[in-house]
C-alpha cells in the first residue's frame, strides 16, 4: 500500500493498481480519498478574468468541494462503490457516443455491427475475445470512426473534421447538459441541450461504439523503437451482459467496465490505443502511437491525405505530443516519448523516423508551453533537458526566423492570447507558411474552465490548480485555437483534415472534479460552435464531414440529477444578477 501526500490536507490511499492511465495523471487506478484534517481545504484565491473581488456563490464549485471533503455526495460518485464519492481515477470501457454532421451512420448500420460477426471480430482483434459476440449488437467499434472519415473522402468531402472530447462519455455529457439547462431533460438517447446535441443546420446522426483495445499493454524498447511482446491473444473485448447494450443501461456499480472483474478481465483502453483506432482504423496495444502489436508502423488518415494535397491541422488544449494529438500523425512505440512524438508532428528527425523525417502537419496549435524537466527515463536516451513535451531547440529549429517552415506564435508576457494567436495566424495566411501556436499554463495545458465559465477550479482527487491573471489573459481558448486553425486551413484548394481535442475533459474526470468536467465540456461546445459557424458562413456542408465523439469513458455515476440541475439554475441566476 502506498500513500500520496497532497497539499490539500487529505491523503490518497491506493487500493488497487490497474493498467495504463494518461500521462498527466500518474496515480493508481483505484483510490479511496480520506479527509485527514479537521479544517477543509481552502478555495482557490487566484485572480479570475470574470469574477468580481468578492465572488458570488458558485453552487457547482461548492458541490464539488463538499463531495471531496466529506467523501460522499447525494448527487453522485466516481467509481464502483456507491457510498464513496471518489474511488476510481482511471478510464472505463463504457460505450461512447458519436455525433455526425454532414454525414450519417447509415452505411455502418447497413453493414451491421462488427460485434455481431465472429469472422469480422477475429480480423479486428486477432482472435474472437470471450463473450464478445452479440448477434443483436447495435453499437459500433471505434475503428468505424476511421472508416467514416475514409468514406467521406471517397464521397468527395473536402473538409474532414474529427472533434475529440477526450474522456467524455454519455454520463459526463449528460451532467454538463443538466447543469447548463438547469433541468433533467433526458435519461436516454442523444439529448437536446448542448450545441453538438442540438445543431440541425445539416443532416446529423447519433450512435455509440465500443472502445476496448486489442491488448492492455506490451513490452517495447523506446530507444530502438521496437515492440518486444505483442505476439499474444487479444485481452480486449466487450461483454454486453456485463457492460450494457446502451451507454445509459450499464450496471453502474459493476467492476467489469473498469477492468476489475476477474471473471471477465477485458482490458480498459488508454487514450493512445483509442486514438489510433479512430485515426488509423487499427486495434493495438495501450500506449501505442501508431504501432501495431507486431511492431509495424501504422499510417493514420492524416498522412494518407497529405500527399493528395490535403492540409493537416491539429488543435488541442493539452500538449501537442500527448496521446490523442500524437496519434493523429506520429509513430512511436510509447506514448510517453513526448519529444520524439513532437518531432514527428513538426517534420523533424525522430527516434522512429531517423533517416527521413515525416512531412509534419501544416497547422498545430496546442498547450505544452513553459514546462521544464531535468530527466525523463520514459523518453529514452535521447531525452533533452528542458521542455519535456516540445523541446525548445526543436521549436527554434522549425521557426521561420531560423529557416524553418513554421510561423510561430507563442504565449508572450503582456500579450492577449487570442490577439497574439490571431495576429500570428493572419501573418501565416499572408505569407503562405505553416503555423505553430504554442500556449499553456500550469502543467502545459490551457487554464481549466469551470462550470460557471470562470477559471477557478476547486480541490479534487488530484490536488488544486490555481492560475494567475496572466495565465488567463495570455492564453487563447480552445474556440480561439479552432478559429485560427480554420482560417489557415480554408486556404487549401484541395481541402483539409483537422483534429480538435478538448483534452481538459479527461484531466478533470481523472481528478473526479465534476465542476471542471462540466466546464471543459462547455468550453469544447463553444469550439464546436466555432466550427459549425465557419461551415455555415462558407455554405460548406456539401464539402464537410464533422464527427464529434470521445476516445473513452470514465466512471461518473449520477445518483440524483436534480441536485446538479439546481446548481445550474442557481449559478445562472448569480451570473445574470445585476
XYZ file of C-alpha atoms in Angstrom:
578
model
C 0.000 0.000 0.000
C 1.350 3.429 -0.965
C 0.445 6.872 0.298
C 0.473 10.046 -1.773
C 0.651 13.289 0.155
C -1.256 16.141 -1.418
C -1.148 19.832 -0.481
C -4.826 19.670 0.411
C -4.877 18.094 3.871
C -6.083 14.750 2.548
C -4.387 11.500 1.623
C -4.864 9.216 -1.354
C -4.742 5.564 -0.330
C -4.161 3.210 -3.264
C -6.233 0.045 -3.030
C -5.527 -1.396 -6.452
C -3.294 -0.744 -9.428
C -4.568 -1.421 -12.919
C -3.379 -0.948 -16.451
C -2.468 2.259 -18.248
C -3.641 5.772 -17.471
C -2.972 9.134 -19.036
C 0.495 10.535 -18.540
C -0.751 13.644 -16.817
C -2.410 11.557 -14.125
C 0.030 9.049 -12.766
C -1.911 7.859 -9.734
C -3.039 4.273 -9.237
C -6.291 3.348 -10.882
C -8.462 2.688 -7.844
C -8.267 5.005 -4.866
C -10.112 5.955 -1.742
C -9.896 9.557 -0.620
C -9.965 10.228 3.101
C -10.054 13.675 4.717
C -7.451 13.686 7.465
C -7.600 17.239 8.779
C -10.309 18.977 10.766
C -10.339 22.035 8.535
C -11.415 21.718 4.938
C -9.024 22.809 2.176
C -9.203 26.454 1.214
C -10.793 27.520 -2.027
C -8.634 28.869 -4.795
C -7.822 32.553 -4.303
C -6.255 33.218 -7.701
C -7.432 36.196 -9.759
C -10.211 35.452 -12.211
C -10.932 37.067 -15.532
C -14.665 37.383 -14.883
C -15.171 37.150 -11.134
C -15.529 40.303 -9.002
C -13.389 40.938 -5.920
C -15.953 39.226 -3.682
C -17.094 36.307 -5.833
C -20.737 35.278 -5.718
C -21.820 31.840 -4.625
C -20.653 29.176 -7.068
C -23.016 26.277 -6.435
C -21.305 23.649 -8.598
C -17.934 24.514 -7.097
C -19.357 24.128 -3.617
C -20.901 20.757 -4.501
C -17.531 19.527 -5.734
C -15.677 20.872 -2.686
C -18.117 19.329 -0.233
C -18.051 15.983 -2.028
C -14.268 15.703 -1.784
C -14.201 16.902 1.815
C -16.970 14.595 3.020
C -16.257 11.806 0.532
C -19.940 11.487 -0.159
C -22.470 13.338 -2.267
C -26.200 12.753 -2.728
C -25.957 13.649 -6.408
C -23.356 11.100 -7.473
C -19.979 9.447 -7.198
C -16.957 8.387 -9.269
C -16.329 4.654 -9.254
C -17.970 1.386 -8.426
C -18.516 1.971 -4.695
C -21.818 3.862 -4.226
C -21.183 5.221 -0.740
C -17.800 6.800 -1.579
C -17.500 9.881 -3.784
C -14.062 9.170 -5.266
C -12.894 5.605 -5.771
C -11.794 5.437 -9.422
C -9.407 7.789 -11.238
C -8.850 5.756 -14.381
C -10.717 5.108 -17.619
C -13.637 2.798 -18.281
C -14.831 0.786 -21.256
C -18.268 2.371 -21.363
C -19.893 2.627 -24.765
C -19.096 6.076 -26.177
C -21.465 8.454 -28.040
C -20.730 9.604 -31.578
C -22.438 12.552 -33.305
C -22.042 13.141 -37.036
C -22.757 16.246 -39.115
C -22.889 16.365 -42.897
C -22.730 12.557 -42.934
C -24.715 9.793 -41.256
C -24.079 6.363 -39.757
C -26.326 4.634 -42.285
C -23.507 2.800 -44.051
C -22.423 1.255 -40.743
C -25.981 0.241 -39.915
C -26.352 -1.428 -43.295
C -23.218 -3.489 -42.703
C -24.260 -4.429 -39.196
C -22.100 -4.234 -36.095
C -18.738 -5.987 -36.162
C -19.678 -7.298 -32.715
C -22.386 -9.443 -34.301
C -19.958 -11.205 -36.659
C -17.289 -13.623 -35.303
C -15.260 -13.512 -38.541
C -15.029 -9.734 -38.521
C -14.225 -9.752 -34.811
C -11.347 -12.150 -35.381
C -9.951 -9.865 -38.054
C -10.343 -6.839 -35.780
C -8.853 -8.287 -32.573
C -6.682 -11.095 -33.936
C -8.957 -13.624 -32.261
C -12.540 -13.675 -31.008
C -12.484 -12.275 -27.442
C -14.503 -14.170 -24.864
C -18.225 -13.340 -24.597
C -17.866 -10.534 -27.163
C -20.058 -11.854 -29.973
C -23.531 -10.290 -29.723
C -25.923 -11.156 -32.583
C -28.175 -8.190 -31.742
C -25.411 -5.595 -31.243
C -26.436 -2.072 -32.243
C -23.152 -0.497 -31.147
C -20.236 0.125 -33.496
C -16.488 -0.055 -32.904
C -14.020 2.770 -32.504
C -12.312 1.788 -35.748
C -15.541 2.719 -37.528
C -14.705 6.376 -36.832
C -11.735 5.976 -39.163
C -13.887 4.203 -41.727
C -16.428 7.036 -41.654
C -13.681 9.514 -42.471
C -12.463 7.341 -45.339
C -15.986 7.077 -46.722
C -16.401 10.846 -46.505
C -13.254 11.375 -48.571
C -14.418 8.790 -51.111
C -17.699 10.715 -51.369
C -15.764 13.848 -52.277
C -15.806 15.690 -48.949
C -13.008 18.237 -48.856
C -13.114 19.151 -45.185
C -12.799 16.305 -42.657
C -13.026 17.368 -39.016
C -12.631 14.971 -36.099
C -13.575 16.579 -32.776
C -12.473 14.503 -29.773
C -13.782 15.378 -26.317
C -11.131 13.300 -24.553
C -12.667 11.235 -21.740
C -16.247 12.411 -22.314
C -18.723 9.557 -22.007
C -22.528 9.723 -22.101
C -22.739 10.387 -18.350
C -20.264 13.272 -18.482
C -22.178 14.782 -21.395
C -25.470 14.447 -19.532
C -24.059 16.129 -16.410
C -22.984 19.143 -18.496
C -26.384 19.279 -20.221
C -28.255 19.101 -16.911
C -26.143 21.882 -15.419
C -26.418 24.120 -18.487
C -30.193 23.767 -18.804
C -30.952 23.705 -15.085
C -33.277 20.750 -15.590
C -33.202 16.982 -16.031
C -34.364 16.832 -19.619
C -33.409 13.312 -20.688
C -32.180 9.999 -19.323
C -31.649 8.095 -22.599
C -30.545 8.899 -26.120
C -28.865 11.902 -27.705
C -30.095 14.731 -25.502
C -31.073 18.218 -26.613
C -29.161 20.864 -24.638
C -25.562 21.219 -25.794
C -24.776 22.631 -29.220
C -23.481 19.338 -30.565
C -26.711 17.695 -29.398
C -28.966 20.399 -30.825
C -27.386 21.560 -34.074
C -29.582 20.855 -37.082
C -28.022 23.024 -39.791
C -27.235 19.883 -41.786
C -28.039 16.187 -41.680
C -26.877 14.691 -38.405
C -26.812 11.319 -36.686
C -26.163 9.723 -33.297
C -24.839 6.350 -32.190
C -22.307 4.764 -29.851
C -19.326 2.432 -30.034
C -17.011 0.147 -28.090
C -13.525 1.400 -27.143
C -11.788 -1.797 -25.996
C -8.132 -2.112 -27.125
C -6.533 -5.202 -28.614
C -4.024 -5.534 -25.761
C -3.852 -3.916 -22.344
C -0.167 -3.283 -22.935
C 3.054 -4.848 -24.187
C 6.822 -4.597 -23.869
C 8.855 -2.303 -26.079
C 12.240 -0.595 -26.349
C 11.786 3.153 -26.673
C 15.402 3.683 -27.779
C 15.322 1.233 -30.677
C 11.568 1.740 -31.281
C 10.961 -1.997 -31.228
C 7.884 -3.795 -29.895
C 9.018 -6.834 -27.909
C 5.921 -8.580 -26.630
C 2.960 -8.124 -28.947
C 2.507 -11.684 -30.164
C -0.294 -12.771 -27.865
C -4.047 -13.122 -27.982
C -6.184 -10.035 -27.502
C -7.040 -9.122 -23.938
C -9.731 -6.657 -25.012
C -13.374 -7.314 -25.811
C -16.852 -6.297 -24.718
C -19.340 -8.428 -22.806
C -22.743 -6.832 -23.368
C -24.272 -8.687 -20.424
C -21.807 -7.024 -18.090
C -21.281 -3.719 -19.913
C -24.784 -2.930 -21.157
C -26.157 -2.676 -24.685
C -26.553 1.121 -24.441
C -24.462 3.744 -22.605
C -27.377 4.517 -20.264
C -28.119 0.849 -19.430
C -24.802 -0.065 -17.835
C -24.504 -1.671 -14.426
C -23.024 1.350 -12.674
C -21.785 -0.499 -9.622
C -20.172 -3.306 -11.598
C -16.417 -3.936 -11.649
C -16.477 -5.060 -15.273
C -16.285 -1.732 -17.112
C -13.210 -0.678 -15.155
C -11.343 -3.947 -15.626
C -11.687 -5.223 -12.055
C -13.967 -8.168 -12.821
C -11.531 -11.074 -12.608
C -14.035 -13.469 -14.146
C -14.097 -11.325 -17.304
C -10.967 -9.150 -17.314
C -11.331 -7.329 -20.612
C -8.658 -4.627 -20.842
C -9.648 -0.994 -20.397
C -8.377 1.307 -23.137
C -5.975 4.195 -22.788
C -6.026 7.335 -24.919
C -3.258 6.177 -27.250
C -4.785 2.892 -28.416
C -8.196 4.506 -28.717
C -6.882 7.423 -30.790
C -5.077 5.034 -33.146
C -8.377 3.198 -33.652
C -10.099 6.441 -34.652
C -7.342 7.899 -36.831
C -5.956 4.713 -38.411
C -8.639 2.040 -38.027
C -6.412 -0.459 -36.204
C -6.815 -2.115 -32.813
C -3.490 -2.016 -30.979
C -1.907 -2.070 -27.534
C -2.339 0.553 -24.836
C 0.450 3.098 -25.140
C 0.955 2.724 -28.887
C 1.272 5.766 -31.102
C 0.557 4.201 -34.497
C 2.449 0.949 -33.940
C 0.834 -2.450 -34.410
C 1.147 -5.145 -31.764
C 3.706 -6.741 -34.116
C 5.853 -3.623 -34.212
C 4.944 -2.226 -37.631
C 4.306 1.443 -38.391
C 0.672 2.424 -38.930
C -0.153 5.317 -41.272
C -3.030 7.455 -39.907
C -5.563 9.064 -42.207
C -3.903 12.484 -41.971
C -0.768 11.070 -43.581
C -2.838 9.238 -46.180
C -4.474 12.502 -47.211
C -1.455 14.806 -47.061
C 0.174 13.512 -50.281
C -3.175 14.083 -52.014
C -2.912 17.802 -51.274
C -4.968 17.992 -48.082
C -3.629 20.355 -45.450
C -3.386 18.833 -41.971
C -4.261 20.580 -38.727
C -4.155 19.553 -35.067
C -5.631 21.679 -32.275
C -5.596 20.670 -28.621
C -5.932 22.251 -25.201
C -3.147 19.993 -23.888
C 0.432 19.387 -25.138
C 0.777 18.596 -28.841
C 2.717 15.403 -28.057
C 0.074 13.855 -25.805
C -1.577 10.627 -26.904
C -4.596 11.877 -28.843
C -2.948 14.605 -30.958
C 0.186 12.478 -31.296
C -1.796 9.569 -32.738
C -3.207 11.911 -35.373
C 0.168 11.936 -37.103
C 3.228 10.443 -35.349
C 4.728 6.977 -34.839
C 6.180 5.830 -31.531
C 6.184 2.605 -29.549
C 5.484 4.590 -26.383
C 3.032 7.417 -25.794
C 5.338 8.915 -23.160
C 8.180 9.616 -25.619
C 6.849 13.133 -25.957
C 9.805 14.946 -27.507
C 10.118 12.437 -30.345
C 6.354 12.490 -30.944
C 6.547 16.286 -31.195
C 9.401 15.964 -33.709
C 7.226 13.798 -35.929
C 4.441 16.362 -35.660
C 6.609 19.192 -36.996
C 8.710 17.278 -39.524
C 11.979 16.751 -37.657
C 14.005 13.552 -37.423
C 12.860 11.401 -34.527
C 13.611 8.060 -32.932
C 11.014 6.406 -35.180
C 11.968 8.347 -38.339
C 15.730 8.655 -38.077
C 16.710 8.959 -41.737
C 13.756 10.596 -43.422
C 11.521 12.722 -41.203
C 7.800 12.943 -41.713
C 6.432 15.895 -43.635
C 4.916 17.431 -40.495
C 1.451 18.899 -40.035
C 0.553 22.223 -41.637
C -1.087 23.755 -38.563
C -0.605 22.785 -34.939
C -1.941 24.838 -32.023
C -1.549 23.380 -28.569
C -0.564 23.579 -24.942
C 2.781 22.498 -23.528
C 4.384 25.924 -23.260
C 6.607 26.884 -20.331
C 7.331 23.419 -18.947
C 10.735 22.097 -17.885
C 12.219 18.798 -16.745
C 15.767 17.665 -15.948
C 15.365 13.985 -16.826
C 12.733 11.557 -18.006
C 13.609 7.885 -18.342
C 10.354 7.118 -20.161
C 11.593 9.171 -23.119
C 14.739 7.157 -23.666
C 18.387 8.026 -24.001
C 17.865 10.961 -26.349
C 15.748 12.940 -23.870
C 16.921 16.555 -23.854
C 16.778 18.535 -20.631
C 14.153 21.240 -20.936
C 10.579 21.230 -22.121
C 9.511 17.554 -21.990
C 6.619 17.992 -24.445
C 8.285 20.014 -27.204
C 11.925 20.856 -26.684
C 12.922 24.486 -27.110
C 15.697 23.548 -29.587
C 13.130 21.816 -31.785
C 10.792 24.797 -31.543
C 13.642 27.047 -32.628
C 14.582 24.724 -35.492
C 11.141 24.856 -37.118
C 10.693 28.617 -36.657
C 10.723 30.617 -39.894
C 13.031 33.109 -38.193
C 15.671 30.375 -38.164
C 14.995 28.934 -41.604
C 12.190 26.575 -40.588
C 8.740 26.106 -42.146
C 6.501 27.446 -39.370
C 5.431 30.890 -38.381
C 5.460 30.547 -34.586
C 3.126 32.328 -32.164
C 3.529 31.510 -28.502
C 2.477 32.759 -25.119
C 4.091 36.130 -24.550
C 4.160 38.255 -21.432
C 1.622 41.071 -21.598
C 0.099 39.934 -24.903
C -3.502 38.763 -25.112
C -3.541 35.080 -26.007
C -6.316 35.493 -28.545
C -4.812 38.593 -30.134
C -1.332 37.093 -30.397
C -2.711 33.881 -31.874
C -4.882 35.612 -34.453
C -2.133 38.006 -35.448
C 0.220 35.095 -35.984
C -2.359 33.133 -37.968
C -3.067 36.136 -40.185
C 0.629 36.516 -40.900
C 0.904 32.824 -41.803
C -2.006 33.258 -44.229
C -0.440 36.337 -45.826
C 2.946 34.664 -46.240
C 1.574 31.226 -47.165
C 3.516 29.429 -44.438
C 2.797 26.739 -41.938
C 1.701 27.783 -38.476
C 2.544 26.698 -34.939
C 0.777 28.118 -31.883
C 2.299 27.197 -28.510
C 0.485 28.084 -25.289
C -0.326 26.812 -21.834
C -0.409 27.443 -18.102
C 0.357 25.124 -15.193
C 1.144 21.612 -16.419
C 1.282 22.698 -20.024
C -2.456 22.804 -20.644
C -4.813 25.749 -21.050
C -6.410 27.059 -17.833
C -9.286 24.818 -16.781
C -12.686 26.449 -17.224
C -15.214 25.566 -14.537
C -18.952 25.057 -14.937
C -19.890 28.708 -14.437
C -17.419 29.900 -17.078
C -14.770 31.100 -14.659
C -11.276 29.653 -14.260
C -11.118 28.817 -10.571
C -11.104 25.020 -10.132
C -11.549 23.786 -6.595
C -9.712 20.906 -4.951
C -10.244 17.376 -6.174
C -8.652 13.928 -6.074
C -5.507 15.238 -7.775
C -4.927 18.488 -5.915
C -5.691 22.127 -6.633
C -4.762 24.217 -9.656
C -4.587 27.984 -9.408
C -3.896 30.468 -12.175
C -2.587 33.987 -12.283
C -4.414 36.652 -14.242
C -1.605 36.390 -16.775
C -2.314 32.673 -17.213
C -5.847 33.562 -18.255
C -5.107 36.664 -20.293
C -2.070 35.339 -22.173
C -3.720 32.108 -23.331
C -6.369 31.687 -26.028
C -9.376 29.410 -25.571
C -9.949 26.182 -27.477
C -12.535 28.071 -29.542
C -9.902 30.699 -30.405
C -7.460 27.975 -31.422
C -10.093 26.321 -33.607
C -10.968 29.620 -35.286
C -7.323 30.331 -36.078
C -6.753 26.844 -37.491
C -9.824 27.001 -39.740
C -8.760 30.390 -41.054
C -5.467 28.935 -42.243
C -6.720 25.560 -43.442
C -9.523 27.045 -45.537
C -6.878 28.417 -47.897
C -6.213 24.872 -49.120
C -7.565 24.308 -52.631
C -7.742 20.540 -52.181
C -9.181 20.519 -48.670
C -8.072 19.730 -45.143
C -8.173 17.241 -42.300
C -8.443 18.733 -38.804
C -8.431 17.205 -35.342
C -9.717 19.329 -32.457
C -9.232 17.889 -28.973
C -10.861 19.126 -25.785
C -8.274 17.385 -23.661
C -9.254 19.022 -20.387
C -12.406 16.879 -20.079
C -10.167 13.894 -19.480
C -7.963 15.698 -16.982
C -10.994 16.805 -14.973
C -12.514 13.340 -14.970
C -9.244 11.749 -13.886
C -9.349 14.133 -10.946
C -13.017 13.326 -10.175
C -13.809 17.034 -10.486
C -17.322 17.476 -11.864
C -17.129 21.280 -11.762
C -14.085 21.286 -14.061
C -15.513 18.448 -16.154
C -18.690 20.389 -16.916
C -16.634 23.491 -17.664
C -14.437 21.525 -20.055
C -17.439 20.118 -21.924
C -18.944 23.600 -22.238
C -15.601 25.018 -23.384
C -15.417 22.316 -26.041
C -19.016 23.011 -27.007
C -18.009 26.611 -27.725
C -15.301 25.306 -30.065
C -17.951 23.172 -31.778
C -19.987 26.358 -32.312
C -16.925 27.908 -33.929
C -16.728 25.012 -36.383
C -20.384 24.960 -37.434
C -20.443 28.760 -37.671
C -17.476 28.543 -40.042
C -19.208 25.878 -42.149
C -22.465 27.844 -42.224
C -20.717 31.085 -43.101
C -18.964 29.385 -46.012
C -22.048 27.375 -47.036
C -19.748 24.358 -46.946
C -21.811 21.439 -45.619
C -21.739 19.731 -49.017
C -17.954 19.625 -48.663
C -17.691 18.938 -44.925
C -17.869 15.884 -42.677
C -17.744 16.609 -38.942
C -17.513 13.829 -36.356
C -17.856 14.650 -32.655
C -17.004 11.903 -30.204
C -14.678 10.769 -27.414
C -11.911 8.223 -27.063
C -13.095 6.527 -23.862
C -15.177 6.970 -20.755
C -14.541 7.401 -17.049
C -16.882 6.305 -14.279
C -19.112 9.128 -13.109
C -22.391 7.802 -11.722
C -25.210 10.349 -11.358
C -27.467 9.344 -8.461
C -29.627 12.472 -8.135
C -29.561 14.625 -11.251
C -31.864 17.244 -9.736
C -29.043 18.431 -7.456
C -26.884 19.228 -10.490
C -29.858 20.925 -12.167
C -30.444 23.074 -9.087
C -26.796 24.118 -9.089
C -27.059 25.102 -12.744
C -30.145 27.222 -12.104
C -28.545 28.893 -9.077
C -25.330 29.696 -10.919
C -27.191 31.058 -13.929
C -29.174 33.384 -11.653
C -25.955 34.514 -9.996
C -24.327 35.331 -13.328
C -27.391 37.206 -14.605
C -27.958 39.151 -11.370
C -27.112 42.896 -11.619
